[in-house]
JSON list of C-alpha atoms in Angstrom, two decimals:
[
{"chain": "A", "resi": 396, "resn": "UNK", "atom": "CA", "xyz": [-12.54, -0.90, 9.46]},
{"chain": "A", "resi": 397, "resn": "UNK", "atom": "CA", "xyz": [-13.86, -1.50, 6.21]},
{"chain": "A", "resi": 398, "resn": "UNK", "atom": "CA", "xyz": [-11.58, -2.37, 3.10]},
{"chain": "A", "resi": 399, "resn": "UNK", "atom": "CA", "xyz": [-12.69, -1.98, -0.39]},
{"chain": "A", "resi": 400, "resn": "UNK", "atom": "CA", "xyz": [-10.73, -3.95, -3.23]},
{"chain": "A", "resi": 401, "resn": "UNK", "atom": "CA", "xyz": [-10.24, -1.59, -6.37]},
{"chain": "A", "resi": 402, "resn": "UNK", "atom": "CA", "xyz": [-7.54, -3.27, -9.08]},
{"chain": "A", "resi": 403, "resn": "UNK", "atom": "CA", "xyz": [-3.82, -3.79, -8.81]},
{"chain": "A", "resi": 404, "resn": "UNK", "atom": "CA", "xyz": [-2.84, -2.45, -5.51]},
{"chain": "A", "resi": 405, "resn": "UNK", "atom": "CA", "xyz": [-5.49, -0.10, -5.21]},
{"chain": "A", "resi": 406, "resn": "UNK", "atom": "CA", "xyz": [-8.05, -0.04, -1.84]},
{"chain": "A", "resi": 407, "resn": "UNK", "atom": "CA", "xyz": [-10.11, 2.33, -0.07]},
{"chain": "A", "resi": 408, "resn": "UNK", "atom": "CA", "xyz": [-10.17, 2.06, 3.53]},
{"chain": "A", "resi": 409, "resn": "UNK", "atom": "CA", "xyz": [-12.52, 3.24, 5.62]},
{"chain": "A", "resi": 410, "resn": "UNK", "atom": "CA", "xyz": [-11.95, 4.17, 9.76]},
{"chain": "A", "resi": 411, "resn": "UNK", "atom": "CA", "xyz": [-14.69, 6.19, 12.07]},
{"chain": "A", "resi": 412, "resn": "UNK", "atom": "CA", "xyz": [-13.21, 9.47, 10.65]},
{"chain": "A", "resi": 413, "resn": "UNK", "atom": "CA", "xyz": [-11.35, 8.58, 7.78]},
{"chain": "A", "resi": 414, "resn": "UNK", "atom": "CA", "xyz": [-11.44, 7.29, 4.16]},
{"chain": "A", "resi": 415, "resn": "UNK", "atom": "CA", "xyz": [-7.80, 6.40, 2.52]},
{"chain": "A", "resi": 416, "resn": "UNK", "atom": "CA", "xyz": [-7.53, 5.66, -0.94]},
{"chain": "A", "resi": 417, "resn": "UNK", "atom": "CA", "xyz": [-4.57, 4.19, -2.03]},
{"chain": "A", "resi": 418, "resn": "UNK", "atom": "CA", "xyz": [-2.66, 3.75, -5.26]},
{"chain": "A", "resi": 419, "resn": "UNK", "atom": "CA", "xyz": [-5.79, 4.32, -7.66]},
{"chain": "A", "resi": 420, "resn": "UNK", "atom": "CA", "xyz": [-5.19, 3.20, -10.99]},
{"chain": "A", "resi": 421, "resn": "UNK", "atom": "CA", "xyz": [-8.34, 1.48, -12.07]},
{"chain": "A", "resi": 422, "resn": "UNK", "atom": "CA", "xyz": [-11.79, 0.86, -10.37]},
{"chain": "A", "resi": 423, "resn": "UNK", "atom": "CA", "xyz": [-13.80, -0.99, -12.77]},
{"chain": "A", "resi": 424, "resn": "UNK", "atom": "CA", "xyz": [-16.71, -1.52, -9.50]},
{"chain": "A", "resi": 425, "resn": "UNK", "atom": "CA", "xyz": [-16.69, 2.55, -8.91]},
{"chain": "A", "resi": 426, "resn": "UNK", "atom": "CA", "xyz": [-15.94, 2.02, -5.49]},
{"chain": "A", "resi": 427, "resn": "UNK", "atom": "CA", "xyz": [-14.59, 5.00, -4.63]},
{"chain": "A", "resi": 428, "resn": "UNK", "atom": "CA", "xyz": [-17.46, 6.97, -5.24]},
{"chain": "A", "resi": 429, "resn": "UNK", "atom": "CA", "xyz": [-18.81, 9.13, -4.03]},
{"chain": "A", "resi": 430, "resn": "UNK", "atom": "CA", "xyz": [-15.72, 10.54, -2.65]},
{"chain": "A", "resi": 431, "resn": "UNK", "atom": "CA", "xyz": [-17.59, 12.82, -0.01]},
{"chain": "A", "resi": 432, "resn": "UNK", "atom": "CA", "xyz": [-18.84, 10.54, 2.82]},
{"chain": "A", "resi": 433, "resn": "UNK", "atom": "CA", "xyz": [-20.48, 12.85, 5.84]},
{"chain": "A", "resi": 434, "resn": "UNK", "atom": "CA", "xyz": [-18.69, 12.59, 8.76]},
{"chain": "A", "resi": 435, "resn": "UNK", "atom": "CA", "xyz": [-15.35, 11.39, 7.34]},
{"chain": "A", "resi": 436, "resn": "UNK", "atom": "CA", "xyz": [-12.43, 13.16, 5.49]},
{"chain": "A", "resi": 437, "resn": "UNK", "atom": "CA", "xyz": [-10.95, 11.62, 2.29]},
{"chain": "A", "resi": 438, "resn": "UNK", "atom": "CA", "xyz": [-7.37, 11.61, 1.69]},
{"chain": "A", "resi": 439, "resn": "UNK", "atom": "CA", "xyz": [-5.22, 10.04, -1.41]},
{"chain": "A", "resi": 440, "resn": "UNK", "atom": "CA", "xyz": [-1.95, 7.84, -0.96]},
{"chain": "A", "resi": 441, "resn": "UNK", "atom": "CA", "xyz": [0.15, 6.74, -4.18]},
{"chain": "A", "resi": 442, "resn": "UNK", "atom": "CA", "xyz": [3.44, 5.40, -3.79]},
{"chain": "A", "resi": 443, "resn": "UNK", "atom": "CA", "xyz": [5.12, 5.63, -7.19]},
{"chain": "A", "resi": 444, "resn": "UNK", "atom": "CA", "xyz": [4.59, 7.48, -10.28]},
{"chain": "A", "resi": 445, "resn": "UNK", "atom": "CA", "xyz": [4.09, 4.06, -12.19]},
{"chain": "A", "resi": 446, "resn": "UNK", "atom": "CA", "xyz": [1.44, 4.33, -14.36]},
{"chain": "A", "resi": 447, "resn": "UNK", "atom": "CA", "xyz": [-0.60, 1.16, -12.51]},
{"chain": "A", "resi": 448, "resn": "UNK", "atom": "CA", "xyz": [-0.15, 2.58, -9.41]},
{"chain": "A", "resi": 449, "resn": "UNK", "atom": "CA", "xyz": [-0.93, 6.72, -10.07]},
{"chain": "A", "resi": 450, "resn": "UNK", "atom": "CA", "xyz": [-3.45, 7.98, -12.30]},
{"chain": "A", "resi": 451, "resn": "UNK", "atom": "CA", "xyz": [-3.64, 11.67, -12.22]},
{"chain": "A", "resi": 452, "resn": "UNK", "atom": "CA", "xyz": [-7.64, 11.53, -13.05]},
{"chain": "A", "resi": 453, "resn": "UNK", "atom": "CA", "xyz": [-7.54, 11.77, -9.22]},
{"chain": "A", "resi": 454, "resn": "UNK", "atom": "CA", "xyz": [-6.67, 15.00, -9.53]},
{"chain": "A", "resi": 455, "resn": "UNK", "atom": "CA", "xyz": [-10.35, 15.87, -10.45]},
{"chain": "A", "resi": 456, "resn": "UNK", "atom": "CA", "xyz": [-11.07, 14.77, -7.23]},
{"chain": "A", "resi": 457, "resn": "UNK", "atom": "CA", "xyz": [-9.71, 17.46, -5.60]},
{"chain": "A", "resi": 458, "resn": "UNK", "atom": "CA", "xyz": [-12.96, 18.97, -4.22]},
{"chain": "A", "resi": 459, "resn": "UNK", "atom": "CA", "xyz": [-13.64, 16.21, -1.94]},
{"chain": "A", "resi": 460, "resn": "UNK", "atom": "CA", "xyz": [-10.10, 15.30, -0.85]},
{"chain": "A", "resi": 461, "resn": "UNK", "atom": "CA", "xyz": [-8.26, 16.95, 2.54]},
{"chain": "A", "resi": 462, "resn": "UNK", "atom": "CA", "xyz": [-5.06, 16.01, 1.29]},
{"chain": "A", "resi": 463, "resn": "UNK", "atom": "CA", "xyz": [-2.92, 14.15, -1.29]},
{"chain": "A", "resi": 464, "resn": "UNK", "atom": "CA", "xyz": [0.18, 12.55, 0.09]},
{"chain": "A", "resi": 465, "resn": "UNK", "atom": "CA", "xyz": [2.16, 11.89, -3.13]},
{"chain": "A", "resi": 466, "resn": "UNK", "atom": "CA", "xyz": [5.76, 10.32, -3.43]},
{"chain": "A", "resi": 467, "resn": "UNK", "atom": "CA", "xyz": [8.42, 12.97, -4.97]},
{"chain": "A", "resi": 468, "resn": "UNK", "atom": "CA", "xyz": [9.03, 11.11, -7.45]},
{"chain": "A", "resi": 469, "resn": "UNK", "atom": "CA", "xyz": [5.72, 12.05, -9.38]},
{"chain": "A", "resi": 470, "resn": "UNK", "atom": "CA", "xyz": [6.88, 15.67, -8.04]},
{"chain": "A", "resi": 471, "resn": "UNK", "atom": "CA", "xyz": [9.91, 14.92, -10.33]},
{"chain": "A", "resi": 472, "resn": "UNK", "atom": "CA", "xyz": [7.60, 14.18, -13.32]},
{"chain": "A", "resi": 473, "resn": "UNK", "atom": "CA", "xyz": [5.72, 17.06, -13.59]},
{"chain": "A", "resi": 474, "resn": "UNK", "atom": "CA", "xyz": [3.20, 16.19, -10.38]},
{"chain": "A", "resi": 475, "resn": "UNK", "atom": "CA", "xyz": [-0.56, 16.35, -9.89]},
{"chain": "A", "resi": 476, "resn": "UNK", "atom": "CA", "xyz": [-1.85, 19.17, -12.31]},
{"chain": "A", "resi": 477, "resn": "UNK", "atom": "CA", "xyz": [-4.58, 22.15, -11.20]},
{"chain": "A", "resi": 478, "resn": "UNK", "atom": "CA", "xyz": [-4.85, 21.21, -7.16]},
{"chain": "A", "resi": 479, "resn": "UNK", "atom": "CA", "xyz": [-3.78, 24.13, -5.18]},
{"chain": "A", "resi": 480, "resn": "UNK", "atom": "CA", "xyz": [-0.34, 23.47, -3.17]},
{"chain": "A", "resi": 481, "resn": "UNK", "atom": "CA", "xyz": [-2.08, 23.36, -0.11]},
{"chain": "A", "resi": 482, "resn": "UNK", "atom": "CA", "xyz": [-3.31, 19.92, -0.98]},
{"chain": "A", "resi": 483, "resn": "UNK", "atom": "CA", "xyz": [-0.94, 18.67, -2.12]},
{"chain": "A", "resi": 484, "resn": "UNK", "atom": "CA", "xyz": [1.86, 16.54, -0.03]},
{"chain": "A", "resi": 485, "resn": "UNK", "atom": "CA", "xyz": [4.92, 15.28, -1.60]},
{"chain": "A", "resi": 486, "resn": "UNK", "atom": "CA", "xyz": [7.26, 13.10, 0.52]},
{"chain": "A", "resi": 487, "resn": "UNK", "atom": "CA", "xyz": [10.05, 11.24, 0.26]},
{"chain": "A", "resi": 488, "resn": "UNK", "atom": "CA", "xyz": [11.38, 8.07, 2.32]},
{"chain": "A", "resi": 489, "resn": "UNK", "atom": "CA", "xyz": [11.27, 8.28, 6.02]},
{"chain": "A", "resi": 490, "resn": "UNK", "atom": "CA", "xyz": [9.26, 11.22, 6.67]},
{"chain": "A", "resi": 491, "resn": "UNK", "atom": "CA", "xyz": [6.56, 12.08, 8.86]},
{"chain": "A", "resi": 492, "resn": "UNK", "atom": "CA", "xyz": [3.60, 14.33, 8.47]},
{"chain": "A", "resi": 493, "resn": "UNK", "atom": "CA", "xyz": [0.24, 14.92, 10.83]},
{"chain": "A", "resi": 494, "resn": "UNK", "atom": "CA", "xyz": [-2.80, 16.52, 9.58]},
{"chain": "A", "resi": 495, "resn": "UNK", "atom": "CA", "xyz": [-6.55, 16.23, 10.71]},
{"chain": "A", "resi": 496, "resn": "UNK", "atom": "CA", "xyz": [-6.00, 13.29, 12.95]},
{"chain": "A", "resi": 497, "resn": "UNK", "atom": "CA", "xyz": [-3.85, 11.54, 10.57]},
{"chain": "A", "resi": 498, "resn": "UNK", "atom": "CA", "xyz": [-0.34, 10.47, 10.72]},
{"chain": "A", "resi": 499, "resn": "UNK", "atom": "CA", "xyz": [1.50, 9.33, 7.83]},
{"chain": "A", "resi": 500, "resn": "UNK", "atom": "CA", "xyz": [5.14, 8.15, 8.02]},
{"chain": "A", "resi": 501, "resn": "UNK", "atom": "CA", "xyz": [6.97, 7.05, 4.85]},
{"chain": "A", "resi": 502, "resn": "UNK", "atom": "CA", "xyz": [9.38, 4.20, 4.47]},
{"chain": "A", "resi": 503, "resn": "UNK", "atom": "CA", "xyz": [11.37, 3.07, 1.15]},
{"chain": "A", "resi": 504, "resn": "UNK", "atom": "CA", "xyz": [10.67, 0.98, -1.46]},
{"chain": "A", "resi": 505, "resn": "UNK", "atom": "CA", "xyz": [12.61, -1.53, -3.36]},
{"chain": "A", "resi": 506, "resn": "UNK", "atom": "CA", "xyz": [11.41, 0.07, -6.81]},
{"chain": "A", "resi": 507, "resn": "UNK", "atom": "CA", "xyz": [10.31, 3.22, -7.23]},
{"chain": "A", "resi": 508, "resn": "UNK", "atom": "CA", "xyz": [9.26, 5.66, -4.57]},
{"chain": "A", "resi": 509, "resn": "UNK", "atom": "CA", "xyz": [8.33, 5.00, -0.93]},
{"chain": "A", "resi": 510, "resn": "UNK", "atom": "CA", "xyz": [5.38, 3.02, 0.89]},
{"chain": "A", "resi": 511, "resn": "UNK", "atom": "CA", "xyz": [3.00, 4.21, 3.64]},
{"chain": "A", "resi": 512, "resn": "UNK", "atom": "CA", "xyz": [2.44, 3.88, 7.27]},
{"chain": "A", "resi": 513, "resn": "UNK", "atom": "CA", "xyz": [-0.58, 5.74, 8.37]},
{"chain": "A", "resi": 514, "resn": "UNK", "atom": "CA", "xyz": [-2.13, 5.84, 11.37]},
{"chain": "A", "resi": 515, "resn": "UNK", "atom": "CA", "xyz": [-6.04, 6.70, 11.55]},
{"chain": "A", "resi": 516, "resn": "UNK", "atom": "CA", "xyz": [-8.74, 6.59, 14.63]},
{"chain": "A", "resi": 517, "resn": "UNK", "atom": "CA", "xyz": [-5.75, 4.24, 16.34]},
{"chain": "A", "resi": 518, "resn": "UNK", "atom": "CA", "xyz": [-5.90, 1.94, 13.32]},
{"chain": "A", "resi": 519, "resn": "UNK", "atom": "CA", "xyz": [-2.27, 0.85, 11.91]},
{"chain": "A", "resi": 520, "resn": "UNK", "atom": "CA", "xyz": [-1.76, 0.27, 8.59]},
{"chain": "A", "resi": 521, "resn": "UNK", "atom": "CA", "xyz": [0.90, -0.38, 6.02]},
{"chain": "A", "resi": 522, "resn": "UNK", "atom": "CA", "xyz": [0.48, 0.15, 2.29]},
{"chain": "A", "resi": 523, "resn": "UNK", "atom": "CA", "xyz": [3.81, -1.46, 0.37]},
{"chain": "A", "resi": 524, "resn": "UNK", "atom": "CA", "xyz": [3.74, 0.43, -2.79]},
{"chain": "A", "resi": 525, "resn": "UNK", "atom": "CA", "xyz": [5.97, -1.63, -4.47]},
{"chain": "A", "resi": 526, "resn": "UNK", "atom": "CA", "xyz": [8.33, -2.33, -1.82]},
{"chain": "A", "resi": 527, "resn": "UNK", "atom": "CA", "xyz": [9.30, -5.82, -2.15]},
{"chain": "A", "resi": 528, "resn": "UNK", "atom": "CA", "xyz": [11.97, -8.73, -2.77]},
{"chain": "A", "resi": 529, "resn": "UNK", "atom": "CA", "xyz": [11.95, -8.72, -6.40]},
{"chain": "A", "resi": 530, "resn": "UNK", "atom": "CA", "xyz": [13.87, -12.37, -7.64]},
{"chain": "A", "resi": 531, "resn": "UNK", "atom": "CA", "xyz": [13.20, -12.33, -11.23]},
{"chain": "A", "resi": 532, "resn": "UNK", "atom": "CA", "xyz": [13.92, -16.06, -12.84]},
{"chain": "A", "resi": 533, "resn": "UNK", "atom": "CA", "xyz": [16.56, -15.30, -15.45]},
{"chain": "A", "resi": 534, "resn": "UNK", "atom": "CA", "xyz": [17.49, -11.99, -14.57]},
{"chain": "A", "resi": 535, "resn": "UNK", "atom": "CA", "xyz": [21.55, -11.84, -13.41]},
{"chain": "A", "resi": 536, "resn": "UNK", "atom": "CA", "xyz": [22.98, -13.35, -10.06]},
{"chain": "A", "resi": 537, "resn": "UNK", "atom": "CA", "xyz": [24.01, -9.82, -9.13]},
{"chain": "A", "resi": 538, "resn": "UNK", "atom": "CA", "xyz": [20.64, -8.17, -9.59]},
{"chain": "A", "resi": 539, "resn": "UNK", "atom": "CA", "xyz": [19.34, -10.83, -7.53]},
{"chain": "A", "resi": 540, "resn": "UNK", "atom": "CA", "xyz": [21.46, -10.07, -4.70]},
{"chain": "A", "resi": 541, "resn": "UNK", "atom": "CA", "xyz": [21.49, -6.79, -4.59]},
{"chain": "A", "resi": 542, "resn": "UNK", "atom": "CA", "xyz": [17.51, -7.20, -4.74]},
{"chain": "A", "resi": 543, "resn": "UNK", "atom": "CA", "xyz": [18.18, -9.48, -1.77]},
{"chain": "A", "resi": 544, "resn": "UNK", "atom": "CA", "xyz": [19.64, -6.96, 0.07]},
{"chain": "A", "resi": 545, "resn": "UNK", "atom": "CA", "xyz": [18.02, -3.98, -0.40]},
{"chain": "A", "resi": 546, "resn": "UNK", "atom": "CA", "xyz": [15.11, -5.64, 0.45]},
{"chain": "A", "resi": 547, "resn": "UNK", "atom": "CA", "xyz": [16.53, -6.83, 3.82]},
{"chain": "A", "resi": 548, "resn": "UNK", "atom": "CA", "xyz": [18.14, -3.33, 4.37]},
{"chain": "A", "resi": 549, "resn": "UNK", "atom": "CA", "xyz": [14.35, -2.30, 4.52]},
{"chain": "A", "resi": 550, "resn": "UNK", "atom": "CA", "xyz": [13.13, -4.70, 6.74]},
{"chain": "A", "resi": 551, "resn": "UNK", "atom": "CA", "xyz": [15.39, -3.68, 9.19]},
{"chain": "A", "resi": 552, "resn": "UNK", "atom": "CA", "xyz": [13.80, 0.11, 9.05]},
{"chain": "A", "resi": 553, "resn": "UNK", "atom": "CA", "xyz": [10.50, -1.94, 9.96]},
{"chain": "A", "resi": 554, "resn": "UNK", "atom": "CA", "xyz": [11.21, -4.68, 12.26]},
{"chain": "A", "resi": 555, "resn": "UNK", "atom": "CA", "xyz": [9.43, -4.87, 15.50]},
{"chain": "A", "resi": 556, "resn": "UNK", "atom": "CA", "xyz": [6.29, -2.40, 13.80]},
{"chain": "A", "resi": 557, "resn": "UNK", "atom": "CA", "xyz": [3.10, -3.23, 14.65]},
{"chain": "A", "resi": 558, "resn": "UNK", "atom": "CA", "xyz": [0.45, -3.51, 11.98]},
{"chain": "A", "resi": 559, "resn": "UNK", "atom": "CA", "xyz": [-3.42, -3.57, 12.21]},
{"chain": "A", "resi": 560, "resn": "UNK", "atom": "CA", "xyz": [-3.42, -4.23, 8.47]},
{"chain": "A", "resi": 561, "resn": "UNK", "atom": "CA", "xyz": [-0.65, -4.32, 6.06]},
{"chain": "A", "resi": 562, "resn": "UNK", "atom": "CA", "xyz": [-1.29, -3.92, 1.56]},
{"chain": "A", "resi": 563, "resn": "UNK", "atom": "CA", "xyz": [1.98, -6.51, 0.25]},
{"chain": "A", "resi": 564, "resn": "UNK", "atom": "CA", "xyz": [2.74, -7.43, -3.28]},
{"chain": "A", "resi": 565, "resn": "UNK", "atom": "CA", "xyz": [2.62, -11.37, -4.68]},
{"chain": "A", "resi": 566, "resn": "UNK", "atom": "CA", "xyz": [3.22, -10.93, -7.96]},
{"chain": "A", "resi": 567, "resn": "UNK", "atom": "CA", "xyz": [2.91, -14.09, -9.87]},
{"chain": "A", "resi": 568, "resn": "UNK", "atom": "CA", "xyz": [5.28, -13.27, -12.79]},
{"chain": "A", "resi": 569, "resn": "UNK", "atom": "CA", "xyz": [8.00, -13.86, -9.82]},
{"chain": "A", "resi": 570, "resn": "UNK", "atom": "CA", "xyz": [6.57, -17.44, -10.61]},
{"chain": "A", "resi": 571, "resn": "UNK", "atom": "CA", "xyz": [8.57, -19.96, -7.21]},
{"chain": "A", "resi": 572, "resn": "UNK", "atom": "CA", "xyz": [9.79, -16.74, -5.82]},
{"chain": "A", "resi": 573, "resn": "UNK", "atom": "CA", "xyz": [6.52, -14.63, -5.55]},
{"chain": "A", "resi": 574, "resn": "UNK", "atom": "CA", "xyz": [6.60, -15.28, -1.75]},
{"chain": "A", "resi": 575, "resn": "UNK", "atom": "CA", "xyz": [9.78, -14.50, -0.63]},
{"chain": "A", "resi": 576, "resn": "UNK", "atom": "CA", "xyz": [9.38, -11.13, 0.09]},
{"chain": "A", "resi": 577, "resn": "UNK", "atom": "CA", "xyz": [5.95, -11.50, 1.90]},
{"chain": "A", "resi": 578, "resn": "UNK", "atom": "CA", "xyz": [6.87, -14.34, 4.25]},
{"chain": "A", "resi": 579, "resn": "UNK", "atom": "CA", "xyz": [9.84, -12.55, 5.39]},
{"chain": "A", "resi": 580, "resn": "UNK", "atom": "CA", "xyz": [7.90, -9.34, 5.76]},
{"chain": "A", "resi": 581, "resn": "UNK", "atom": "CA", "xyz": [5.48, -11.33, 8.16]},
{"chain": "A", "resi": 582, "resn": "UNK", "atom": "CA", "xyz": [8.12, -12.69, 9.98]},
{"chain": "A", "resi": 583, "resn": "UNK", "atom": "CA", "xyz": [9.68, -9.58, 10.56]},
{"chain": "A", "resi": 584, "resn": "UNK", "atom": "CA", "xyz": [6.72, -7.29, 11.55]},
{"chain": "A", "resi": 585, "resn": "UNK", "atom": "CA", "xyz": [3.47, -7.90, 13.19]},
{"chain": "A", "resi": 586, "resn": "UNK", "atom": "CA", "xyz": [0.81, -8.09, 11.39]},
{"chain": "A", "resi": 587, "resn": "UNK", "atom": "CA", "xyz": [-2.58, -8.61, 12.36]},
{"chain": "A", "resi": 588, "resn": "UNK", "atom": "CA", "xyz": [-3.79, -8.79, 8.91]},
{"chain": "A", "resi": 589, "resn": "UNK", "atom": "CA", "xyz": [-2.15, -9.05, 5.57]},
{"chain": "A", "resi": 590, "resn": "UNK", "atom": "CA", "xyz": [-3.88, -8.40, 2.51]},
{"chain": "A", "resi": 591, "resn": "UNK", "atom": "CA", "xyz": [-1.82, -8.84, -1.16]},
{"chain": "A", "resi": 592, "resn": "UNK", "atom": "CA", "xyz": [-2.52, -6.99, -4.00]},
{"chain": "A", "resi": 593, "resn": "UNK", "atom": "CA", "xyz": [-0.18, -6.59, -7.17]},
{"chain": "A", "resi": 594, "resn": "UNK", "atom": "CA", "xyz": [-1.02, -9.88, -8.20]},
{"chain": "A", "resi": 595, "resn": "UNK", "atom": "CA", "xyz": [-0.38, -9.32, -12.25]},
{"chain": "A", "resi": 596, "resn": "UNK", "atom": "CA", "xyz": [-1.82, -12.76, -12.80]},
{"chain": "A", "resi": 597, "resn": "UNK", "atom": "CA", "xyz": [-3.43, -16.02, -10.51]},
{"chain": "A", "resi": 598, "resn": "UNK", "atom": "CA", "xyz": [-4.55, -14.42, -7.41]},
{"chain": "A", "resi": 599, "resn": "UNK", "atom": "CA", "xyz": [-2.15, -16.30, -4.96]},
{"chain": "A", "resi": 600, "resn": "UNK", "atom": "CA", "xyz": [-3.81, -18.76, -1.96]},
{"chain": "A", "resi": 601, "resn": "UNK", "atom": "CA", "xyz": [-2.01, -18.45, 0.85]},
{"chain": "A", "resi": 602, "resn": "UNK", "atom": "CA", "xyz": [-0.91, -22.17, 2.95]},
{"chain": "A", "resi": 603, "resn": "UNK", "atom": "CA", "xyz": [-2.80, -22.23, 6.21]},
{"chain": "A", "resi": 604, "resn": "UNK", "atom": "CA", "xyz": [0.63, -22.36, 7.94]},
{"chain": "A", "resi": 605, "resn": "UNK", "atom": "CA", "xyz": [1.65, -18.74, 6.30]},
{"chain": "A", "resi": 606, "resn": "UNK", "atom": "CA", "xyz": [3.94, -17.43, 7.12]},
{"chain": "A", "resi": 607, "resn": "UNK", "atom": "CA", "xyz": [5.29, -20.63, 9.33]},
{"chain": "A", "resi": 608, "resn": "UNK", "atom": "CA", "xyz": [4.16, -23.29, 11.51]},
{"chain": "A", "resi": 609, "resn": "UNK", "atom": "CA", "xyz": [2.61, -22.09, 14.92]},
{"chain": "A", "resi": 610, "resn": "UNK", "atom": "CA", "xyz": [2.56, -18.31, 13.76]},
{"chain": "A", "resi": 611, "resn": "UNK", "atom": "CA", "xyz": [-0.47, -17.61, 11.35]},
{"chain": "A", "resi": 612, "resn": "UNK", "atom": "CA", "xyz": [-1.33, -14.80, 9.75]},
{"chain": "A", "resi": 613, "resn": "UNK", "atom": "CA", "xyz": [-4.62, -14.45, 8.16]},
{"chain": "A", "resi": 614, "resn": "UNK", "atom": "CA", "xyz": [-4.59, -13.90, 4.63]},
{"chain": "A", "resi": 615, "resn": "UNK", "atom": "CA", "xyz": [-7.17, -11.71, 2.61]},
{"chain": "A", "resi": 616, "resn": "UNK", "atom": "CA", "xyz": [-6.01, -12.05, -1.55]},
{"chain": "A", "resi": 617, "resn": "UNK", "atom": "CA", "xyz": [-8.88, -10.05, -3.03]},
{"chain": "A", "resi": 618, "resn": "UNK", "atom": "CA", "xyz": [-9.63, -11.55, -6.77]},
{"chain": "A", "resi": 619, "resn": "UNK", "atom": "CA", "xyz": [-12.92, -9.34, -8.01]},
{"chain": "A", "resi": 620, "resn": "UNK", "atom": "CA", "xyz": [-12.94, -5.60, -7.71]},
{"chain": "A", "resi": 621, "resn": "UNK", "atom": "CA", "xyz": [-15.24, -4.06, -5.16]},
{"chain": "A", "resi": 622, "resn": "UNK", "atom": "CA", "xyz": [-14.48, -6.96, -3.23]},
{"chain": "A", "resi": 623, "resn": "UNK", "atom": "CA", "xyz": [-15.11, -5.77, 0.55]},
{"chain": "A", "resi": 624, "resn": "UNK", "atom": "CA", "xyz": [-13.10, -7.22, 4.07]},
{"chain": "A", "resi": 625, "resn": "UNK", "atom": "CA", "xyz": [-14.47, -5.75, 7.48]},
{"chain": "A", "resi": 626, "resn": "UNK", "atom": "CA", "xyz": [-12.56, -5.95, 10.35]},
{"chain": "A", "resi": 627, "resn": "UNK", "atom": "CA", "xyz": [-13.04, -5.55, 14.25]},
{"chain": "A", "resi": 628, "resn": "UNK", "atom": "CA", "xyz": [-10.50, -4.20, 16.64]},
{"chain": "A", "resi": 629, "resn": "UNK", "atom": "CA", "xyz": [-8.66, -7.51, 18.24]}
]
């Protein structure tokens, strides 16, 4: 597997067959081009209709993608303009689709929309939108419980899942709180590999004992767009 950094929470990922772009906004390195690779099909994730997360200039990709697997919630806003409905997937939380060798299954979010679980040439991966435990300093008690518990409610949905590779926010402006919602995430599912993203700030540096002593889990925090991670099947 290769993994391409683009900006924000954006990545292309690369299997035998495939090539998964998720949550374009910016890609200041051009990474994702060209879009056409022979001998693999492109197909375009985003998880929210946030602007730094979905940027309908993708939809001038349309000629080189198989499929765009879109959350409803851009649906609800007016959707991805001039692609043919054929193209075009919109799905909600906890949904399943198959198409071309691909499986995509949708879980919830903590924000706005859903977040990904595909599966592509037996690779696992998880892409978290913006699905975490959001514990802003100064915001209300009872925000940050009910925060707290949505977040858990979602964990349960994934607990046990196994993950080749899994895309999780640390968002700095979360400031002693930015991990929270990753360490519990990686003590909840297995991961093989996390890499964080949504890092509005200081990339974060992960402890070498994360997520806790005696069960490490390497850590890729991409700082420089076009950044690349390759990976081998463990």
């Amino acid at each position: 597997m290769k993994i391409i950094y683009l900006q924000h929470s954006g990545f292309v990922v690369e299997t035998e067959r495939h090539r998964l772009i998720f949550d374009y906004y910016q890609d200041p390195s051009a990474s994702v081009f060209p879009l056409r690779v022979v001998g693999k099909t492109t197909s375009v994730f985003c998880s929210h209709k946030h602007g730094d997360h979905f940027n309908p200039k993708i939809s001038k990709w349309a000629h080189d993608v198989e499929k765009y697997y879109l959350s409803d919630d851009i649906e609800q806003s007016g959707g991805l303009s001039g692609i043919t409905g054929d193209k075009i997937v919109y799905m909600r939380p906890y949904e399943q689709k198959e198409h071309s060798g691909l499986k995509v299954v949708t879980y919830g979010s903590t924000d706005e929309g859903l977040s990904f679980y595909v599966e592509a040439d037996d690779w696992r991966i998880f892409h978290a939108g913006d699905l975490n435990w959001w514990h802003w300093k100064g915001d209300t008690d009872e925000n940050n419980h009910a925060a707290a518990a949505a977040f858990q409610q979602e964990l349960k949905r994934l607990s046990g899942v196994a993950l080749d590779i899994a895309f999780f926010p640390v968002d700095s402006r979360l400031a002693e709180y930015r991990t929270l919602g990753v360490e519990q995430f990686c003590l909840t599912v297995n991961v093989k590999q996390l890499v964080t993203m949504h890092d509005c700030g200081e990339v974060w540096t992960a402890p070498a004992d994360f997520p806790a002593t005696g069960m490490p889990v390497p850590v890729w925090s991409p700082a420089v767009p076009g950044a690349t991670l390759k990976l081998r099947r463990k």
